[in-house]
GROMACS .gro file of C-alpha atoms in nm:
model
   85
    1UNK     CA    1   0.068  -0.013   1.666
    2UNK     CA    2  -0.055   0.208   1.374
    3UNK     CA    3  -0.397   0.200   1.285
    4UNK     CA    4  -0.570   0.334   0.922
    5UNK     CA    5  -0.873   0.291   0.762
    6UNK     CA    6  -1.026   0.383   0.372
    7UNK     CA    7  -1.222   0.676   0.315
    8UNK     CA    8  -1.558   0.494   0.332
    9UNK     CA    9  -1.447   0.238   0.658
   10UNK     CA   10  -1.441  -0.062   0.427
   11UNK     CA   11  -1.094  -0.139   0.463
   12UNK     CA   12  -0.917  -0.147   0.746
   13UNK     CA   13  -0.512  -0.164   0.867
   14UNK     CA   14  -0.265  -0.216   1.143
   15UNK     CA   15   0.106  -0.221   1.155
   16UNK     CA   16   0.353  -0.211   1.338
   17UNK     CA   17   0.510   0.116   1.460
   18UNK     CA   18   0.879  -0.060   1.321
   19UNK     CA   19   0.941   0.070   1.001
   20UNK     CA   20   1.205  -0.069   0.759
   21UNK     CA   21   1.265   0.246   0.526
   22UNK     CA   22   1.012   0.521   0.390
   23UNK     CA   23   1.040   0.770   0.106
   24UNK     CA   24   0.888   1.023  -0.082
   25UNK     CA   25   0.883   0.843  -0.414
   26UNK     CA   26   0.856   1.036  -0.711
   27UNK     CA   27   0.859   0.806  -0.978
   28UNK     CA   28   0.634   0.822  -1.281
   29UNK     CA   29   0.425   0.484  -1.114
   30UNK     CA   30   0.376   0.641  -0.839
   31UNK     CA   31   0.262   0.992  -1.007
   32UNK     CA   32  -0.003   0.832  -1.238
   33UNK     CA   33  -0.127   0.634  -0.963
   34UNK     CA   34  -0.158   0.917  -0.703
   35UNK     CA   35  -0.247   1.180  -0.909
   36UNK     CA   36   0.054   1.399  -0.722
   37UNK     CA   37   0.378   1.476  -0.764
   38UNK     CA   38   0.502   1.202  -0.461
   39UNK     CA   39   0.390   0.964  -0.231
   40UNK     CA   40   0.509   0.921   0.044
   41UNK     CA   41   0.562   0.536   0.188
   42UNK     CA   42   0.642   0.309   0.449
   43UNK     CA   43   0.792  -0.021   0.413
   44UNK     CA   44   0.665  -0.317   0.684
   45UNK     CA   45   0.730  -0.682   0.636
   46UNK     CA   46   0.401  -0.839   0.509
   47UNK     CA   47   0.371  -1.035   0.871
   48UNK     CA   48   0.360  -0.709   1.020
   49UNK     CA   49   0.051  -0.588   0.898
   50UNK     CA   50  -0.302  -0.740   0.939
   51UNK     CA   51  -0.589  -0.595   0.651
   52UNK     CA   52  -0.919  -0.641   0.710
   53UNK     CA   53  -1.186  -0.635   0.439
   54UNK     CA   54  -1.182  -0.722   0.075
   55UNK     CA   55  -0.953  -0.492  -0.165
   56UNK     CA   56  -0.959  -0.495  -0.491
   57UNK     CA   57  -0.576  -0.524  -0.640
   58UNK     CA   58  -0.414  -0.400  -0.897
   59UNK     CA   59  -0.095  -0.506  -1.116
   60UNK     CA   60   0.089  -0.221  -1.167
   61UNK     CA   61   0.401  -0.390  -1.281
   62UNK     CA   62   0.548  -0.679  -1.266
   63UNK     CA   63   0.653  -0.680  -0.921
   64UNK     CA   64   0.386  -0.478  -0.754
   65UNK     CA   65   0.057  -0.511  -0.673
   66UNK     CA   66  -0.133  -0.200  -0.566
   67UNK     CA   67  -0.445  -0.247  -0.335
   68UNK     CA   68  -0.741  -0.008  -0.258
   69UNK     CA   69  -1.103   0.037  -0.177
   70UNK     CA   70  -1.364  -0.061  -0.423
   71UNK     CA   71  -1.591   0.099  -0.315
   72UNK     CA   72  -1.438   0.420  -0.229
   73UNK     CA   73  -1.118   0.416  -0.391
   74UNK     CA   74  -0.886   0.462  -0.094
   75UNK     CA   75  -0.514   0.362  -0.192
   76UNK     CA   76  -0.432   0.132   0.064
   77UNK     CA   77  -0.118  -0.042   0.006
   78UNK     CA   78   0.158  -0.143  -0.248
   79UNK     CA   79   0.298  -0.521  -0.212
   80UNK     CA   80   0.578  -0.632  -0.362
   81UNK     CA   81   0.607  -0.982  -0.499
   82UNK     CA   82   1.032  -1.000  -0.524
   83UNK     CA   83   1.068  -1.395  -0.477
   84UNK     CA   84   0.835  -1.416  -0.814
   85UNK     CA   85   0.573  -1.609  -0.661
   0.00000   0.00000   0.00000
């Protein structure tokens, strides 16, 4: 089990230690959202991870949905939404 948390403790995670695929993703997206040159990323199926606290989200294109700390501004996760629902 992985464990993370926001800057502030607002936001909380836990995943599983199974990861599907991960990058270092250096697309313009991810550069304007980061304020770096990559990111680097895991990908989990959503069942896999458990977030506790409130996020605020995002839409940072049509597909994804970016969440982070209000209060802080802690990215904490990117979620895809590829059935369109």
């Amino acid at each position: 089990m992985l464990k993370g948390r926001c800057h502030c403790g607002a936001i909380r995670y836990e995943m599983t230690a199974e990861v599907v695929h991960n990058a270092l993703c250096h697309c313009s997206d991810c550069q304007r959202h980061s304020g770096a040159p990559m990111v680097g990323w895991a990908m989990v199926p959503a069942e896999r991870v458990t977030i506790s606290g409130e996020p605020a989200v995002y839409a940072s294109s049509e597909h994804g949905r970016r969440h982070f700390c209000g209060r802080c501004g802690t990215r904490v996760c990117r979620r895809l939404n590829v059935l369109g629902v």
